[in-house]
Short mmCIF file of C-alpha atoms in Angstrom, two decimals:
data_model
loop_
_atom_site.label_atom_id
_atom_site.label_comp_id
_atom_site.label_asym_id
_atom_site.label_seq_id
_atom_site.Cartn_x
_atom_site.Cartn_y
_atom_site.Cartn_z
CA MET K 1 104.04 -109.06 -62.16
CA THR K 2 107.05 -107.24 -63.98
CA THR K 3 108.76 -104.75 -62.09
CA VAL K 4 111.16 -102.02 -63.79
CA THR K 5 113.16 -99.85 -61.47
CA ILE K 6 113.64 -96.25 -62.42
CA SER K 7 116.69 -94.86 -60.73
CA THR K 8 117.42 -91.30 -60.86
CA GLU K 9 119.58 -88.74 -58.83
CA SER K 10 116.56 -87.61 -57.01
CA LYS K 11 114.68 -90.77 -56.47
CA SER K 12 114.29 -94.38 -57.10
CA TYR K 13 110.78 -95.91 -57.63
CA PRO K 14 109.17 -98.98 -59.03
CA VAL K 15 107.10 -99.50 -62.33
CA PHE K 16 104.82 -102.32 -61.66
CA ILE K 17 103.22 -103.91 -64.92
CA GLU K 18 100.56 -106.41 -64.05
CA ALA K 19 97.07 -107.21 -65.37
CA GLY K 20 94.59 -106.10 -62.84
CA ILE K 21 96.95 -104.17 -60.52
CA ARG K 22 94.21 -101.24 -60.35
CA HIS K 23 92.61 -103.50 -57.85
CA LYS K 24 95.62 -103.36 -55.63
CA VAL K 25 96.30 -99.66 -55.37
CA GLY K 26 95.95 -99.45 -51.59
CA THR K 27 98.71 -102.36 -51.14
CA VAL K 28 101.00 -100.55 -53.40
CA ILE K 29 100.33 -97.16 -51.54
CA GLU K 30 101.36 -98.75 -48.35
CA SER K 31 104.37 -100.53 -49.83
CA VAL K 32 105.80 -97.36 -51.40
CA LEU K 33 105.01 -94.58 -49.02
CA THR K 34 106.73 -94.69 -45.53
CA GLY K 35 104.48 -91.95 -43.80
CA ARG K 36 100.80 -92.04 -43.14
CA VAL K 37 98.49 -90.58 -46.17
CA SER K 38 96.10 -87.86 -44.83
CA SER K 39 93.91 -87.83 -47.88
CA ILE K 40 94.00 -88.75 -51.56
CA LEU K 41 93.12 -86.94 -54.58
CA ILE K 42 92.32 -88.80 -57.80
CA MET K 43 92.69 -86.84 -61.05
CA THR K 44 91.22 -88.55 -64.06
CA ASP K 45 89.24 -87.46 -67.16
CA ASP K 46 85.65 -88.08 -68.15
CA THR K 47 86.44 -90.96 -70.55
CA VAL K 48 88.48 -93.07 -67.83
CA ALA K 49 86.38 -92.19 -65.03
CA PRO K 50 83.29 -94.32 -65.93
CA LEU K 51 85.60 -97.30 -66.82
CA TYR K 52 87.98 -97.42 -63.87
CA LEU K 53 87.44 -94.61 -61.32
CA GLU K 54 85.36 -96.91 -58.91
CA ASP K 55 87.80 -99.78 -59.21
CA VAL K 56 90.69 -97.61 -58.01
CA LYS K 57 88.67 -96.04 -55.21
CA THR K 58 87.48 -99.38 -54.00
CA SER K 59 90.92 -100.65 -54.16
CA VAL K 60 92.40 -97.95 -52.09
CA GLN K 61 91.06 -99.52 -48.86
CA LEU K 62 92.62 -96.80 -46.46
CA ASP K 63 90.62 -94.88 -43.99
CA VAL K 64 91.20 -91.54 -45.37
CA PRO K 65 89.09 -89.05 -47.40
CA ILE K 66 89.18 -89.65 -51.26
CA TYR K 67 88.37 -86.94 -53.66
CA ASP K 68 88.02 -87.07 -57.42
CA PHE K 69 88.70 -84.27 -59.95
CA ILE K 70 87.52 -85.04 -63.39
CA ILE K 71 88.68 -83.17 -66.46
CA PRO K 72 87.27 -83.13 -70.12
CA THR K 73 89.20 -85.73 -72.06
CA GLY K 74 91.81 -84.10 -74.54
CA GLU K 75 95.02 -82.05 -74.89
CA GLN K 76 93.04 -78.93 -74.21
CA SER K 77 92.66 -80.00 -70.66
CA LYS K 78 96.37 -79.52 -70.12
CA SER K 79 96.09 -75.75 -69.51
CA PHE K 80 96.41 -72.97 -67.07
CA SER K 81 92.72 -72.93 -66.46
CA PHE K 82 92.35 -76.58 -65.41
CA TYR K 83 95.68 -76.49 -63.62
CA TYR K 84 94.23 -73.45 -61.46
CA GLU K 85 90.93 -75.29 -60.92
CA ALA K 86 92.69 -78.26 -59.69
CA GLN K 87 94.76 -76.26 -57.25
CA THR K 88 91.68 -74.68 -55.99
CA PHE K 89 89.85 -77.94 -55.55
CA ALA K 90 92.75 -79.28 -53.58
CA LEU K 91 92.83 -76.13 -51.33
CA GLU K 92 89.03 -76.26 -50.82
CA LYS K 93 89.30 -79.99 -49.79
CA GLY K 94 92.03 -79.29 -47.39
CA LEU K 95 94.69 -81.38 -48.92
CA ASP K 96 98.12 -81.07 -46.95
CA ARG K 97 101.77 -82.09 -47.35
CA HIS K 98 100.90 -85.53 -46.46
CA SER K 99 98.23 -85.98 -48.99
CA LEU K 100 98.71 -88.04 -52.34
CA ILE K 101 97.52 -87.60 -55.79
CA LEU K 102 96.72 -90.37 -58.04
CA ALA K 103 96.94 -89.64 -61.70
CA LEU K 104 94.52 -92.07 -63.30
CA GLY K 105 94.63 -91.56 -67.17
CA GLY K 106 96.58 -90.94 -70.04
CA GLY K 107 99.41 -88.42 -70.64
CA VAL K 108 97.36 -85.47 -70.28
CA VAL K 109 96.09 -86.49 -66.99
CA GLY K 110 99.53 -87.73 -65.79
CA ASP K 111 101.22 -84.48 -66.82
CA LEU K 112 98.58 -82.23 -65.57
CA ALA K 113 98.23 -84.13 -62.14
CA GLY K 114 101.98 -84.40 -61.67
CA PHE K 115 102.43 -80.55 -62.15
CA VAL K 116 99.61 -79.94 -59.74
CA ALA K 117 101.47 -82.37 -57.29
CA ALA K 118 104.84 -80.70 -58.11
CA THR K 119 103.51 -77.19 -57.14
CA TYR K 120 100.93 -77.77 -54.48
CA MET K 121 102.50 -76.85 -51.13
CA ARG K 122 105.59 -76.83 -53.13
CA GLY K 123 105.41 -80.67 -53.70
CA ILE K 124 103.35 -83.60 -52.55
CA PRO K 125 103.58 -87.10 -53.58
CA PHE K 126 101.87 -88.72 -56.59
CA ILE K 127 101.49 -92.01 -58.22
CA GLN K 128 100.72 -92.48 -61.93
CA ILE K 129 98.22 -95.18 -63.10
CA PRO K 130 98.39 -94.92 -66.71
CA THR K 131 95.46 -96.06 -68.89
CA THR K 132 96.97 -95.53 -72.42
CA LEU K 133 99.82 -97.01 -74.38
CA LEU K 134 100.96 -93.38 -74.80
CA ALA K 135 101.14 -92.78 -70.94
CA HIS K 136 103.93 -95.79 -70.83
CA ASP K 137 106.43 -93.02 -71.91
CA SER K 138 105.01 -89.85 -70.30
CA SER K 139 104.34 -91.57 -66.79
CA VAL K 140 107.98 -92.39 -66.30
CA GLY K 141 110.80 -90.11 -65.73
CA GLY K 142 109.04 -87.19 -63.76
CA LYS K 143 108.40 -84.73 -66.70
CA VAL K 144 105.21 -82.91 -65.79
CA ALA K 145 103.71 -79.81 -67.39
CA ILE K 146 100.95 -77.85 -68.97
CA ASN K 147 100.65 -76.43 -72.34
CA HIS K 148 100.66 -72.66 -73.59
CA PRO K 149 99.25 -71.65 -76.78
CA LEU K 150 102.70 -70.75 -77.91
CA GLY K 151 104.20 -74.05 -77.12
CA LYS K 152 103.62 -77.72 -75.80
CA ASN K 153 104.79 -78.48 -72.41
CA MET K 154 106.30 -75.20 -71.78
CA ILE K 155 105.35 -74.78 -68.30
CA GLY K 156 106.38 -77.44 -65.95
CA ALA K 157 108.67 -79.11 -63.52
CA PHE K 158 110.67 -82.31 -62.89
CA HIS K 159 108.87 -84.18 -60.14
CA GLN K 160 109.24 -87.97 -59.95
CA PRO K 161 106.23 -90.12 -58.99
CA GLU K 162 106.28 -92.47 -55.83
CA ALA K 163 105.47 -95.45 -58.20
CA VAL K 164 104.01 -96.30 -61.48
CA LEU K 165 101.03 -98.89 -61.57
CA TYR K 166 100.56 -100.04 -65.28
CA ASP K 167 97.55 -102.41 -65.55
CA PHE K 168 97.75 -103.32 -69.36
CA HIS K 169 94.24 -104.80 -69.15
CA MET K 170 93.09 -101.30 -69.37
CA LEU K 171 94.67 -100.63 -72.65
CA GLN K 172 92.05 -102.78 -74.21
CA SER K 173 89.30 -100.26 -73.90
CA LEU K 174 91.42 -97.91 -76.12
CA PRO K 175 90.07 -96.42 -79.39
CA GLU K 176 92.34 -97.22 -82.31
CA LYS K 177 93.44 -93.57 -82.46
CA GLU K 178 94.96 -93.79 -79.03
CA TRP K 179 96.70 -97.05 -79.87
CA ARG K 180 98.40 -95.27 -82.66
CA SER K 181 99.39 -92.25 -80.33
CA GLY K 182 101.15 -94.63 -78.01
CA PHE K 183 102.66 -96.93 -80.40
CA ALA K 184 104.50 -93.98 -81.89
CA GLU K 185 106.42 -93.53 -78.60
CA VAL K 186 107.38 -97.41 -78.60
CA MET K 187 108.70 -97.06 -82.09
CA LYS K 188 110.68 -94.18 -81.09
CA HIS K 189 112.32 -95.89 -78.17
CA ALA K 190 113.36 -98.72 -80.48
CA LEU K 191 114.76 -96.35 -83.20
CA ILE K 192 116.91 -94.29 -80.82
CA TRP K 193 118.25 -96.87 -78.58
CA ASP K 194 117.71 -100.70 -79.27
CA ALA K 195 117.82 -102.17 -82.82
CA SER K 196 117.04 -105.62 -81.22
CA PHE K 197 113.65 -104.20 -79.94
CA TYR K 198 113.07 -102.63 -83.43
CA ARG K 199 113.41 -106.09 -84.85
CA TRP K 200 111.25 -107.60 -82.10
CA LEU K 201 108.47 -105.18 -82.68
CA ARG K 202 108.67 -105.73 -86.59
CA THR K 203 108.30 -109.34 -86.10
CA GLU K 204 105.94 -109.68 -83.05
CA ILE K 205 103.41 -106.83 -83.40
CA GLN K 206 101.78 -106.89 -86.67
CA SER K 207 98.50 -105.05 -85.47
CA PHE K 208 97.40 -103.61 -82.19
CA ALA K 209 95.42 -106.73 -81.37
CA ASP K 210 98.91 -108.41 -80.75
CA ILE K 211 99.48 -105.99 -77.83
CA GLN K 212 97.95 -108.02 -75.28
CA GLY K 213 98.72 -110.67 -72.60
CA ARG K 214 102.52 -111.72 -72.46
CA LYS K 215 103.35 -109.52 -75.54
CA ALA K 216 101.79 -106.47 -74.06
CA GLU K 217 103.85 -107.22 -70.91
CA GLN K 218 106.94 -107.56 -72.92
CA LEU K 219 106.40 -104.59 -75.10
CA LEU K 220 105.89 -102.25 -71.95
CA GLU K 221 108.88 -103.91 -69.97
CA ARG K 222 111.26 -103.35 -72.91
CA SER K 223 110.10 -99.87 -73.89
CA ILE K 224 109.96 -98.52 -70.22
CA SER K 225 113.45 -99.99 -69.62
CA ILE K 226 114.87 -98.13 -72.34
CA LYS K 227 113.21 -94.93 -70.72
CA ALA K 228 114.44 -96.00 -67.59
CA GLU K 229 118.20 -96.35 -68.70
CA VAL K 230 118.21 -92.93 -70.43
CA VAL K 231 116.46 -91.16 -67.52
CA SER K 232 118.81 -92.65 -64.95
CA LYS K 233 121.82 -91.23 -66.77
CA ASP K 234 120.18 -87.64 -67.45
CA GLU K 235 117.13 -87.02 -65.13
CA LYS K 236 116.92 -83.28 -66.12
CA GLU K 237 117.52 -83.35 -69.72
CA THR K 238 120.90 -81.60 -69.72
CA GLY K 239 122.17 -84.07 -72.48
CA LEU K 240 121.36 -87.79 -73.24
CA ARG K 241 117.76 -87.56 -72.37
CA ALA K 242 117.02 -85.23 -75.28
CA LEU K 243 117.32 -88.18 -77.48
CA LEU K 244 113.72 -89.26 -76.25
CA ASN K 245 112.54 -86.16 -78.43
CA LEU K 246 113.09 -88.02 -81.82
CA GLY K 247 110.29 -86.65 -83.90
CA HIS K 248 109.05 -84.16 -81.34
CA THR K 249 110.46 -80.95 -82.49
CA LEU K 250 108.44 -81.09 -85.63
CA GLY K 251 105.76 -83.10 -84.07
CA HIS K 252 104.99 -80.47 -81.34
CA ALA K 253 105.11 -77.81 -83.93
CA ILE K 254 102.53 -79.38 -85.98
CA GLU K 255 100.26 -79.99 -82.87
CA ALA K 256 100.64 -76.26 -82.03
CA THR K 257 100.07 -74.95 -85.58
CA MET K 258 97.18 -77.03 -86.32
CA GLY K 259 95.57 -76.50 -82.76
CA TYR K 260 95.79 -79.07 -80.05
CA GLY K 261 93.50 -82.06 -80.67
CA LYS K 262 93.41 -82.21 -84.38
CA LEU K 263 96.06 -85.05 -84.37
CA THR K 264 97.11 -87.16 -81.44
CA HIS K 265 100.48 -86.38 -79.92
CA GLY K 266 101.76 -89.92 -81.20
CA GLU K 267 100.30 -89.15 -84.73
CA ALA K 268 102.20 -85.88 -84.99
CA VAL K 269 105.25 -87.42 -83.60
CA ALA K 270 105.23 -90.30 -86.32
CA ILE K 271 105.22 -87.42 -89.06
CA GLY K 272 108.14 -85.93 -87.18
CA THR K 273 109.93 -89.11 -87.00
CA ILE K 274 109.90 -89.76 -90.72
CA PHE K 275 110.83 -86.19 -91.30
CA ALA K 276 113.96 -86.56 -88.78
CA LEU K 277 114.97 -89.82 -90.45
CA LYS K 278 115.00 -88.17 -93.92
CA LEU K 279 116.87 -85.11 -92.59
CA SER K 280 119.33 -87.69 -90.98
CA GLU K 281 120.10 -89.07 -94.37
CA ALA K 282 120.87 -85.58 -95.90
CA VAL K 283 122.91 -84.32 -92.67
CA PHE K 284 124.93 -87.49 -92.13
CA SER K 285 125.17 -88.72 -95.86
CA ILE K 286 123.84 -92.21 -95.00
CA ARG K 287 120.92 -94.42 -96.03
CA LEU K 288 118.32 -95.70 -93.48
CA PRO K 289 115.51 -98.00 -94.32
CA ILE K 290 112.86 -95.12 -94.63
CA ALA K 291 110.76 -96.85 -96.95
CA GLU K 292 110.47 -99.91 -94.85
CA ILE K 293 109.66 -97.85 -91.70
CA GLU K 294 107.12 -95.47 -93.61
CA LYS K 295 105.40 -98.97 -94.83
CA TRP K 296 105.49 -100.22 -91.12
CA PHE K 297 103.90 -96.91 -89.88
CA SER K 298 101.28 -97.17 -92.67
CA GLN K 299 100.49 -100.62 -91.56
CA PHE K 300 99.25 -99.20 -88.23
CA GLY K 301 97.35 -96.27 -89.79
CA PHE K 302 99.83 -93.57 -89.26
CA GLU K 303 100.06 -90.74 -91.85
CA THR K 304 103.78 -89.97 -92.51
CA THR K 305 103.67 -86.71 -94.54
CA ILE K 306 103.47 -83.13 -93.15
CA PRO K 307 99.94 -81.69 -93.69
CA HIS K 308 100.06 -79.44 -96.80
CA SER K 309 97.80 -76.96 -95.02
CA LEU K 310 100.71 -75.82 -92.83
CA LYS K 311 102.93 -73.05 -93.66
CA VAL K 312 106.81 -73.63 -93.35
CA GLU K 313 107.43 -70.18 -91.63
CA GLU K 314 104.76 -71.01 -88.90
CA LEU K 315 106.38 -74.40 -88.21
CA ILE K 316 109.86 -72.82 -88.04
CA SER K 317 108.67 -70.18 -85.71
CA VAL K 318 107.21 -72.93 -83.15
CA MET K 319 110.32 -75.12 -83.53
CA LYS K 320 112.60 -72.28 -82.49
CA LYS K 321 110.69 -72.36 -78.96
CA ASP K 322 111.51 -76.12 -78.62
CA LYS K 323 113.33 -76.62 -75.46
CA LYS K 324 116.40 -78.13 -77.15
CA THR K 325 116.99 -74.81 -79.07
CA GLN K 326 119.95 -72.90 -78.02
CA HIS K 327 120.86 -69.25 -78.86
CA GLY K 328 118.03 -69.28 -81.37
CA GLN K 329 119.43 -72.34 -83.20
CA ILE K 330 117.18 -75.46 -83.70
CA ARG K 331 118.45 -78.60 -82.52
CA MET K 332 116.98 -81.68 -83.58
CA VAL K 333 117.29 -85.61 -82.85
CA LEU K 334 118.61 -87.28 -85.73
CA VAL K 335 119.31 -90.98 -86.32
CA ARG K 336 122.69 -92.33 -87.47
CA GLU K 337 121.48 -95.97 -87.60
CA ILE K 338 118.67 -97.87 -86.04
CA GLY K 339 119.39 -97.83 -82.40
CA GLU K 340 121.79 -94.84 -82.28
CA ALA K 341 120.81 -91.35 -82.37
CA GLU K 342 122.26 -87.73 -81.44
CA VAL K 343 121.11 -84.19 -81.07
CA VAL K 344 122.27 -81.96 -84.04
CA SER K 345 122.20 -78.23 -84.67
CA ILE K 346 120.46 -77.69 -87.95
CA ASP K 347 121.18 -74.65 -89.98
CA GLU K 348 117.83 -72.70 -90.48
CA THR K 349 118.18 -72.12 -94.21
CA GLN K 350 118.80 -75.92 -94.68
CA LEU K 351 115.84 -76.72 -92.46
CA VAL K 352 113.45 -74.12 -94.33
CA SER K 353 114.52 -75.78 -97.75
CA PHE K 354 114.07 -79.20 -96.72
CA LEU K 355 110.57 -78.62 -95.17
CA GLU K 356 109.55 -76.89 -98.28
CA THR K 357 110.75 -80.01 -100.42
CA GLN K 358 109.02 -82.43 -98.09
CA MET K 359 105.85 -80.65 -98.03
CA ARG K 360 105.77 -80.43 -101.93
CA GLY K 361 106.17 -84.12 -101.85
CA GLU K 362 109.17 -83.96 -104.16
CA PRO K 363 112.32 -86.15 -103.72
CA LYS K 364 114.88 -84.41 -101.82
CA SER K 365 118.14 -83.51 -103.75
#
């Protein structure tokens, strides 16, 4: 087992990375919670439930009522309606302030379950049990939220889990599209923070088939450790933590404009990342290995260009609603060199021109 400790101003908690840890949930609950649990609500989706729900239920081994709330798979479930349904279900089952929510699933389940936990009776404990590679990022750091048609993750809270249980055996059931979605966030961590991790990924991970066994454990430990370091310095995204949004300003706009579910989150972020790297060259007057990175992304099946069906004015409108925007000015994460990034205010006229150029597929001037 590998353990990464997440230390924030409000709480410290462990991330346990171990094959088969889904069979030890009860033991972990007893080790991380000091008081007695009165009941447990497992929130999951209809893809994960047939695969792992019974494993987790069986492994709890606590003499308390256990309920499950299953949502449809997909980003569309991270909504007001399912949030309301989950709160209603919890109230009907009599959950109280000593109840525990287990978030068994990917980023959608984790974000929704975490927001339910953050707001039910003004906050109850929850534990993340991620089942996707994407959730290695979203399950750590306490950002929980639901979407609004006008913006992704716009209604939410900071609510740290009691623990994260990462059973990387569960990754092997992922379809390729979900591998891509998660790997984009792994790439992001390397690009903003750790050039040596970037080199390790380029050398050791040639395909998604390489992410298993010891390499899977190493990849998760290194990527989560980057997230842990950033979050420990800036729990509530007042400064440094915004670096974790490389590729997300445009990526979220693409998701919202196309309609959630057309691309996975990671696929949209990959497009946004390449755009941010190209914009970095223009803003900082530098050269980055963009051709090398695009080739690397393409090796894993990522598209790296903005869909031509989208309109620049619609993308700009959504980007203005990004949480990093200040006084109406769009701010984006740009990269000075591999492993070093910063948040920069971008002139809207320059951004419009750059988007138009990139969407025409012409080389930038």
